[in-house]
Coordinates of C-alpha atoms and ligand atoms in Angstrom, one line a residue:
M1 CA -15.9 -0.9 10.1
I2 CA -16.3 -4.0 8.1
N3 CA -19.1 -6.1 9.4
P4 CA -19.2 -9.9 9.8
A5 CA -21.6 -10.2 6.8
E6 CA -19.0 -8.6 4.5
Y7 CA -16.2 -10.8 5.7
R8 CA -18.5 -13.8 5.1
Q9 CA -19.3 -12.6 1.7
R10 CA -15.6 -12.3 0.8
R11 CA -15.0 -15.8 2.0
E12 CA -17.8 -17.1 -0.1
Q13 CA -16.5 -15.3 -3.1
L14 CA -13.0 -16.8 -2.5
M15 CA -14.4 -20.3 -2.0
A16 CA -16.5 -20.1 -5.1
K17 CA -13.3 -19.6 -7.0
I18 CA -11.2 -22.3 -5.4
G19 CA -13.8 -25.0 -5.7
S20 CA -12.1 -28.3 -5.2
G21 CA -8.9 -26.7 -3.8
T22 CA -7.9 -25.7 -0.2
A23 CA -6.6 -22.2 0.5
V24 CA -4.2 -21.6 3.4
F25 CA -3.4 -18.1 4.8
R26 CA -0.9 -17.4 7.6
S27 CA -1.3 -14.4 9.9
A28 CA 1.6 -11.9 10.0
P29 CA 4.4 -12.7 12.4
M30 CA 5.2 -10.2 15.2
A31 CA 8.1 -7.9 14.1
V32 CA 10.9 -7.3 16.5
M33 CA 11.9 -3.6 17.1
H34 CA 14.9 -4.5 19.4
N35 CA 15.7 -7.4 21.7
D36 CA 12.4 -8.6 23.1
V37 CA 10.4 -5.4 22.3
E38 CA 8.1 -5.8 19.3
Y39 CA 6.5 -3.3 16.9
A40 CA 2.7 -2.7 17.3
Y41 CA 1.1 -5.7 15.6
R42 CA -0.2 -5.3 12.0
Q43 CA -2.1 -8.2 10.6
D44 CA -1.3 -9.5 7.1
S45 CA -3.7 -7.8 4.7
D46 CA -4.9 -10.9 3.0
F47 CA -5.6 -12.6 6.3
L48 CA -7.4 -9.5 7.6
Y49 CA -9.4 -9.1 4.4
L50 CA -10.8 -12.6 4.8
T51 CA -11.2 -13.0 8.5
G52 CA -11.1 -9.6 10.4
F53 CA -9.0 -11.6 12.9
N54 CA -6.3 -9.4 14.3
E55 CA -4.0 -11.8 16.2
A56 CA -0.6 -13.3 15.4
S57 CA 0.1 -17.0 15.3
A58 CA -3.0 -18.0 13.4
V59 CA -3.7 -19.9 10.3
A60 CA -6.9 -19.7 8.2
V61 CA -8.0 -22.6 6.0
F62 CA -10.7 -22.5 3.4
A63 CA -11.9 -25.9 2.2
P64 CA -15.1 -25.5 0.2
H65 CA -15.2 -29.2 -0.6
H66 CA -15.3 -30.1 3.1
E67 CA -18.8 -31.1 4.2
E68 CA -18.9 -29.1 7.4
H69 CA -15.6 -27.2 8.0
K70 CA -15.3 -24.8 5.1
F71 CA -13.7 -22.1 7.1
V72 CA -11.3 -23.2 9.8
L73 CA -9.1 -21.1 12.1
F74 CA -6.1 -22.2 14.1
V75 CA -5.5 -19.7 16.8
Q76 CA -3.6 -19.1 20.1
P77 CA -5.8 -20.6 22.8
K78 CA -7.0 -18.5 25.8
D79 CA -4.3 -18.3 28.4
P80 CA -5.0 -15.9 31.3
E81 CA -1.3 -15.5 32.2
K82 CA -0.1 -14.8 28.7
E83 CA -3.1 -12.5 28.1
T84 CA -2.1 -10.5 31.1
W85 CA 1.2 -9.7 29.4
H86 CA 0.2 -9.5 25.7
G87 CA -3.5 -8.7 25.5
Y88 CA -6.8 -10.6 25.2
R89 CA -7.2 -13.5 22.8
A90 CA -10.4 -14.6 21.1
G91 CA -9.3 -18.2 21.7
V92 CA -10.8 -21.2 20.0
E93 CA -14.4 -20.4 21.0
G94 CA -14.1 -16.8 20.0
A95 CA -12.7 -17.9 16.6
K96 CA -16.1 -19.6 16.0
E97 CA -18.5 -17.3 17.8
I98 CA -17.0 -13.9 16.9
Y99 CA -15.2 -14.6 13.6
G100 CA -17.6 -17.2 12.2
A101 CA -15.2 -20.1 11.7
D102 CA -17.0 -23.4 11.2
E103 CA -14.3 -25.1 13.3
A104 CA -11.3 -23.8 15.3
Y105 CA -8.3 -25.4 16.9
P106 CA -5.4 -24.3 19.1
I107 CA -2.5 -23.4 16.8
N108 CA -0.3 -26.2 18.3
E109 CA -2.7 -28.7 16.7
L110 CA -2.0 -27.5 13.2
D111 CA 0.3 -30.4 12.2
E112 CA -2.2 -32.9 13.4
K113 CA -5.4 -31.3 11.9
L114 CA -4.3 -29.6 8.7
P115 CA -3.8 -32.7 6.6
K116 CA -7.5 -33.5 6.9
Y117 CA -8.3 -30.3 5.0
L118 CA -5.7 -30.9 2.4
E119 CA -6.0 -34.6 1.5
K120 CA -9.1 -34.3 -0.6
A121 CA -8.1 -31.0 -2.2
E122 CA -7.0 -31.0 -5.9
R123 CA -4.6 -28.2 -5.2
I124 CA -3.5 -25.9 -2.5
Y125 CA -3.8 -22.2 -2.8
Y126 CA -1.0 -20.5 -0.9
H127 CA 1.3 -17.6 -1.5
L128 CA 4.9 -18.9 -1.1
G129 CA 6.6 -15.5 -1.1
R130 CA 5.8 -14.1 2.4
D131 CA 6.8 -16.3 5.3
R132 CA 9.7 -18.7 4.9
V133 CA 9.1 -20.4 8.2
F134 CA 5.5 -21.2 7.4
N135 CA 6.5 -22.2 3.8
E136 CA 8.5 -25.0 5.4
T137 CA 5.4 -26.2 7.3
L138 CA 3.2 -26.2 4.3
L139 CA 5.7 -27.8 2.0
K140 CA 6.3 -30.5 4.6
H141 CA 2.5 -31.3 4.6
W142 CA 2.4 -31.2 0.9
Q143 CA 5.3 -33.6 0.6
R144 CA 3.7 -36.1 3.0
L145 CA 0.4 -36.0 1.1
M146 CA 2.2 -36.6 -2.2
A147 CA 4.1 -39.5 -0.6
T148 CA 0.8 -41.1 0.5
Y149 CA -1.1 -40.1 -2.7
P150 CA -0.9 -43.6 -4.1
K151 CA -2.8 -45.0 -1.1
R152 CA -5.6 -42.6 -1.5
G153 CA -5.6 -41.4 -5.1
T154 CA -6.5 -38.0 -3.8
G155 CA -4.6 -35.0 -2.7
P156 CA -3.2 -31.7 -3.9
T157 CA -1.0 -32.1 -7.0
A158 CA -0.1 -28.5 -7.2
I159 CA 0.3 -25.3 -5.3
E160 CA -1.2 -22.3 -6.9
D161 CA -0.5 -18.7 -5.8
S162 CA -3.5 -17.5 -3.7
N163 CA -2.7 -13.9 -4.9
L164 CA -4.2 -14.7 -8.3
I165 CA -7.5 -15.4 -6.7
L166 CA -7.7 -13.0 -3.8
H167 CA -6.0 -9.9 -5.2
P168 CA -8.4 -9.1 -8.0
M169 CA -11.1 -9.1 -5.2
R170 CA -9.1 -6.7 -3.0
L171 CA -8.4 -4.5 -6.0
V172 CA -12.0 -3.4 -6.4
K173 CA -13.2 -1.8 -3.2
S174 CA -16.7 -2.2 -1.7
E175 CA -18.8 0.7 -0.4
T176 CA -17.8 -0.1 3.1
E177 CA -14.1 -0.2 2.2
L178 CA -14.5 3.1 0.4
E179 CA -16.1 4.6 3.5
L180 CA -12.9 3.7 5.5
M181 CA -10.7 5.0 2.7
R182 CA -12.6 8.3 2.6
K183 CA -12.1 8.6 6.3
A184 CA -8.4 7.9 6.0
A185 CA -8.2 10.5 3.2
D186 CA -10.2 13.1 5.2
I187 CA -8.0 12.8 8.2
S188 CA -4.9 13.0 6.1
V189 CA -6.3 16.0 4.3
D190 CA -6.8 17.8 7.6
A191 CA -3.3 16.9 8.7
H192 CA -1.8 18.3 5.5
N193 CA -3.8 21.5 5.7
H194 CA -2.7 22.0 9.3
A195 CA 0.9 21.3 8.3
M196 CA 0.8 24.0 5.7
E197 CA -0.2 26.5 8.2
F198 CA 2.2 25.3 10.8
A199 CA 5.4 25.0 8.6
K200 CA 7.3 28.3 8.8
P201 CA 11.1 29.1 8.5
G202 CA 12.7 28.1 11.8
R203 CA 10.5 25.1 12.4
Y204 CA 12.1 21.6 12.3
E205 CA 10.9 18.9 10.0
Y206 CA 10.2 16.7 13.0
E207 CA 7.9 19.3 14.5
I208 CA 5.8 19.2 11.4
Q209 CA 5.8 15.4 11.4
A210 CA 4.6 15.5 15.1
E211 CA 1.7 17.8 14.2
I212 CA 0.6 15.6 11.3
E213 CA 0.8 12.3 13.2
H214 CA -0.9 13.9 16.2
I215 CA -3.9 14.5 14.0
F216 CA -3.8 11.0 12.7
R217 CA -4.2 9.5 16.1
L218 CA -6.4 12.2 17.6
R219 CA -9.0 11.6 14.9
G220 CA -9.1 7.9 15.5
G221 CA -6.7 6.7 12.8
N222 CA -4.4 3.7 13.4
G223 CA -1.4 6.0 12.8
P224 CA 0.8 6.8 9.8
A225 CA 0.2 4.5 6.9
Y226 CA 4.0 4.6 6.2
P227 CA 6.9 6.6 7.7
S228 CA 6.0 10.2 7.2
I229 CA 8.4 12.1 4.8
V230 CA 8.9 15.7 5.8
A231 CA 11.7 16.8 3.5
S232 CA 12.8 20.4 3.2
G233 CA 15.3 22.0 0.8
R234 CA 17.6 19.5 -0.8
N235 CA 16.1 16.7 1.3
S236 CA 13.1 16.8 -1.1
C237 CA 15.3 15.1 -3.7
I238 CA 15.5 12.0 -1.6
L239 CA 12.5 9.9 -2.3
H240 CA 12.2 8.1 1.0
Y241 CA 13.7 10.7 3.3
I242 CA 12.5 10.0 6.9
E243 CA 15.2 11.5 9.1
N244 CA 13.0 14.6 9.4
N245 CA 15.5 16.5 11.5
R246 CA 16.4 19.7 9.5
Q247 CA 15.4 23.2 10.3
L248 CA 13.4 24.9 7.6
Q249 CA 14.9 27.9 5.9
D250 CA 13.2 30.8 4.1
G251 CA 13.3 30.0 0.4
D252 CA 13.0 26.2 1.0
L253 CA 10.4 24.0 -0.6
L254 CA 8.9 21.5 1.8
L255 CA 7.8 18.2 0.5
I256 CA 5.4 16.3 2.8
D257 CA 4.4 12.8 1.9
A258 CA 2.2 11.5 4.7
G259 CA -1.1 9.6 5.1
C260 CA -2.9 7.9 7.8
A261 CA -4.4 4.4 8.1
Y262 CA -8.0 4.2 9.3
G263 CA -9.6 0.8 9.9
Y264 CA -6.4 -0.4 8.3
Y265 CA -7.2 1.3 5.0
N266 CA -4.6 3.8 3.9
A267 CA -4.3 7.3 2.5
D268 CA -1.2 8.6 0.7
I269 CA -0.8 12.3 0.0
T270 CA 2.1 14.5 -1.0
R271 CA 2.2 18.2 -1.2
T272 CA 5.2 20.5 -1.9
F273 CA 5.1 24.2 -1.0
P274 CA 7.3 27.1 -0.2
V275 CA 7.8 27.5 3.5
G276 CA 8.3 31.2 3.3
G277 CA 5.2 31.8 1.3
K278 CA 6.8 32.5 -2.2
F279 CA 8.2 30.2 -4.8
T280 CA 11.4 31.2 -6.4
P281 CA 11.0 31.5 -10.2
E282 CA 12.8 28.2 -10.7
Q283 CA 10.8 26.4 -8.0
K284 CA 7.6 27.8 -9.5
T285 CA 8.5 26.7 -13.1
I286 CA 9.2 23.1 -12.0
Y287 CA 6.2 23.1 -9.7
E288 CA 3.8 24.1 -12.4
L289 CA 5.2 21.5 -14.7
V290 CA 4.7 18.7 -12.1
L291 CA 1.2 20.0 -11.4
E292 CA 0.3 20.0 -15.1
A293 CA 1.6 16.4 -15.4
Q294 CA -0.5 15.4 -12.4
L295 CA -3.7 17.1 -13.6
Q296 CA -3.4 15.6 -17.1
A297 CA -2.6 12.1 -15.6
I298 CA -5.6 12.3 -13.3
A299 CA -7.8 13.2 -16.3
E300 CA -7.0 9.8 -17.7
V301 CA -8.4 8.0 -14.7
K302 CA -11.7 6.6 -16.0
P303 CA -13.2 3.2 -16.6
G304 CA -11.8 1.4 -19.6
N305 CA -8.6 3.3 -19.8
P306 CA -5.4 1.3 -19.5
Y307 CA -3.7 1.7 -16.1
S308 CA -0.5 2.5 -17.9
K309 CA -2.0 5.6 -19.6
V310 CA -1.8 7.5 -16.3
H311 CA 2.0 7.1 -16.1
E312 CA 2.5 7.6 -19.8
T313 CA 0.5 10.8 -19.8
A314 CA 2.5 12.2 -16.8
V315 CA 5.8 11.2 -18.4
R316 CA 5.0 12.9 -21.7
V317 CA 4.1 16.2 -20.0
L318 CA 7.2 16.1 -17.8
V319 CA 9.5 15.2 -20.7
K320 CA 8.1 17.9 -22.9
G321 CA 8.5 20.5 -20.1
L322 CA 12.0 19.4 -19.2
M323 CA 12.9 19.8 -22.9
D324 CA 11.3 23.2 -23.1
L325 CA 13.5 24.2 -20.1
G326 CA 16.6 22.9 -21.8
L327 CA 17.1 20.2 -19.1
L328 CA 16.7 17.4 -21.6
C329 CA 17.4 17.4 -25.3
G330 CA 16.9 15.1 -28.3
D331 CA 14.0 13.3 -29.8
I332 CA 11.0 13.2 -27.4
E333 CA 9.9 9.7 -28.5
E334 CA 13.5 8.4 -27.9
I335 CA 13.7 10.1 -24.5
I336 CA 10.5 8.5 -23.5
K337 CA 11.2 5.1 -24.9
E338 CA 14.7 4.9 -23.5
E339 CA 13.7 6.5 -20.2
K340 CA 16.3 9.2 -20.5
Y341 CA 14.2 11.3 -18.2
K342 CA 15.0 9.0 -15.3
P343 CA 17.7 11.2 -13.7
F344 CA 14.8 13.6 -13.0
Y345 CA 11.9 11.2 -12.6
M346 CA 12.9 7.8 -11.4
H347 CA 9.6 6.3 -10.1
R348 CA 6.3 5.3 -11.5
T349 CA 3.3 7.7 -11.4
G350 CA 1.4 5.8 -8.8
H351 CA 0.2 2.5 -7.4
W352 CA -3.0 0.8 -6.2
L353 CA -4.1 1.9 -2.7
G354 CA -6.1 0.0 -0.1
L355 CA -5.3 -2.2 2.9
D356 CA -1.6 -2.0 1.7
V357 CA -0.2 1.4 0.8
H358 CA 1.3 -0.2 -2.3
D359 CA -1.8 -2.3 -2.6
V360 CA -2.2 -5.6 -4.4
G361 CA -3.4 -6.0 -7.9
V362 CA -2.0 -6.4 -11.4
Y363 CA -0.9 -3.4 -13.3
Q364 CA -0.3 -5.0 -16.7
Y365 CA -1.0 -8.5 -18.1
G366 CA 1.9 -9.0 -20.4
E367 CA 1.0 -7.2 -23.6
N368 CA -2.5 -6.6 -22.4
P369 CA -3.3 -3.7 -20.2
Q370 CA -5.1 -3.7 -16.9
L371 CA -8.2 -1.6 -17.6
L372 CA -9.4 0.8 -15.0
Q373 CA -12.7 -0.1 -13.5
P374 CA -15.0 1.5 -10.9
G375 CA -14.1 0.8 -7.3
Q376 CA -10.3 0.8 -7.9
V377 CA -8.3 3.4 -6.0
L378 CA -4.9 4.5 -7.2
T379 CA -2.4 7.3 -6.4
V380 CA -1.3 9.8 -9.0
E381 CA 2.0 11.2 -8.0
P382 CA 4.4 12.5 -10.6
G383 CA 7.5 14.4 -9.5
I384 CA 10.7 16.0 -10.6
Y385 CA 13.8 15.7 -8.4
I386 CA 16.9 17.6 -9.4
S387 CA 19.5 16.4 -7.0
P388 CA 22.2 18.9 -6.0
E389 CA 24.7 16.2 -7.1
I390 CA 22.9 15.3 -10.3
K391 CA 25.4 13.7 -12.7
S392 CA 25.7 14.9 -16.3
V393 CA 24.5 12.3 -18.7
E394 CA 26.3 11.9 -22.0
G395 CA 24.5 13.7 -24.8
Q396 CA 22.4 15.7 -22.4
P397 CA 22.9 19.2 -21.2
E398 CA 24.8 20.1 -18.0
V399 CA 22.2 20.9 -15.3
D400 CA 22.5 24.6 -14.4
Q401 CA 23.2 25.3 -10.7
K402 CA 19.9 27.3 -10.4
W403 CA 17.8 24.1 -10.8
R404 CA 19.8 22.0 -8.3
G405 CA 18.2 20.9 -5.0
I406 CA 14.6 21.3 -6.3
G407 CA 12.5 18.2 -5.5
I408 CA 8.8 18.3 -6.1
R409 CA 6.1 15.6 -5.9
I410 CA 2.3 16.1 -5.9
E411 CA 0.2 13.0 -4.9
D412 CA -3.5 12.5 -4.7
D413 CA -5.7 9.4 -4.1
V414 CA -8.1 8.8 -6.9
L415 CA -11.2 6.6 -7.0
V416 CA -12.3 5.3 -10.3
T417 CA -16.1 5.9 -10.6
P418 CA -18.6 4.8 -13.2
D419 CA -18.3 8.3 -14.9
G420 CA -14.6 8.9 -14.5
H421 CA -13.0 9.5 -11.2
Q422 CA -13.1 11.3 -7.8
V423 CA -10.1 12.7 -6.1
L424 CA -10.5 11.7 -2.5
T425 CA -7.8 14.1 -1.3
A426 CA -8.8 17.1 -3.4
A427 CA -9.2 19.3 -0.4
V428 CA -5.5 19.9 0.1
P429 CA -4.6 22.9 -2.0
K430 CA -2.1 22.5 -4.8
S431 CA -2.4 25.5 -7.2
V432 CA 0.5 28.0 -7.0
E433 CA -1.9 30.8 -5.9
S434 CA -3.3 28.7 -3.0
L435 CA 0.2 27.9 -1.7
E436 CA 1.7 31.4 -1.8
W437 CA 0.9 34.1 0.8
Ligands
LIG501 N1 4.4 7.2 0.4 C1 4.7 6.1 -0.4 C2 4.4 6.4 -1.8 O1 4.1 7.5 -2.1 O2 4.3 5.5 -2.6
MN502 MN1 3.3 9.0 -0.9
MN503 MN1 2.2 6.8 -3.1

């Protein structure tokens, strides 16, 4: 787990960047499942990254220019009766003693105390895109401070998005973070390997989901990092299929996209394999094409390479293969430029991975690429999805019946290392030989 010293170091790094500003972060609200029943609480990842504090109704303030209170927490106060219902709270004292706040207050004192930490700041760092209710609170304080600015001649004259400061930090993982990510990856690998053994014609998709998620919790994970996708037959052509209620048939491919969270860091793995032990010739052809695209894309993961190279490499392999099979025709450069492959491949080849499954971090700076650097973790997940209902596109060949209903994705989690990369999820088999029996 992340120790207090690492949290402190993260806060110091943030504060060194915001200098004369004040940064404000709001904890995630509770999410309602139905009526008065709530989902299990998941802290906002920015808030968690900076504080380790895992309760709702909290606000963290970073004011490096303040003489004593550089890190302030507003929290729910101790309340034995409420705690009996909803769980223990750290309270105001715990916020200081356990979480290292220089000062802490009950959350209901926010309106009274927050202005003190804003009125000398040159700007506020805050992300306006997350919590509309808290946006109102913050904007109210900002307006008041601007109204009284003439009296003081100090105060925040702008709000800058905290993402721009914090997310480059989150994008590059520390050794401790990588330990948690490796653990999430290892548990997810074991779950996938077990699922491959367990999945047989006659089983239901939900039985496989249950086996996978059982392993996630049994091994100490927080649970699924995202709703597990267990998609057999034509369901594999639906990118976010989560009903998971169909019975597997001999001859089906089964696409499983599942990963666990461990210490709130996520894994994200997809494998596609024949449930009856043999690919049909068409399934095998498409599978080998996706695998080749994935291997070539992974080979581009190395420091200094543009992030976009990974996607571009996968797309080129897929398009060339689809052309060779007569599923696309025309000029390869035009097909790529105009994205005419999208009826078969409609998503990007991956994303950053970390505290969020689709983790934070910039992919491209306008015309300038984001260059890969050691410590970043990304997924590489090309696919081909030939929907049973695929529409014919003008100027493109009609899709033969034999290809329809084949959906394949192969996804691994890849760490950028000083020498290249390491596939954290390599221990789930993906060669054709290893998947057939
Ligand atoms: N499972 C979500 C994704 O692959 O992006
Ligand atoms: Mn996935
Ligand atoms: Mn993914």
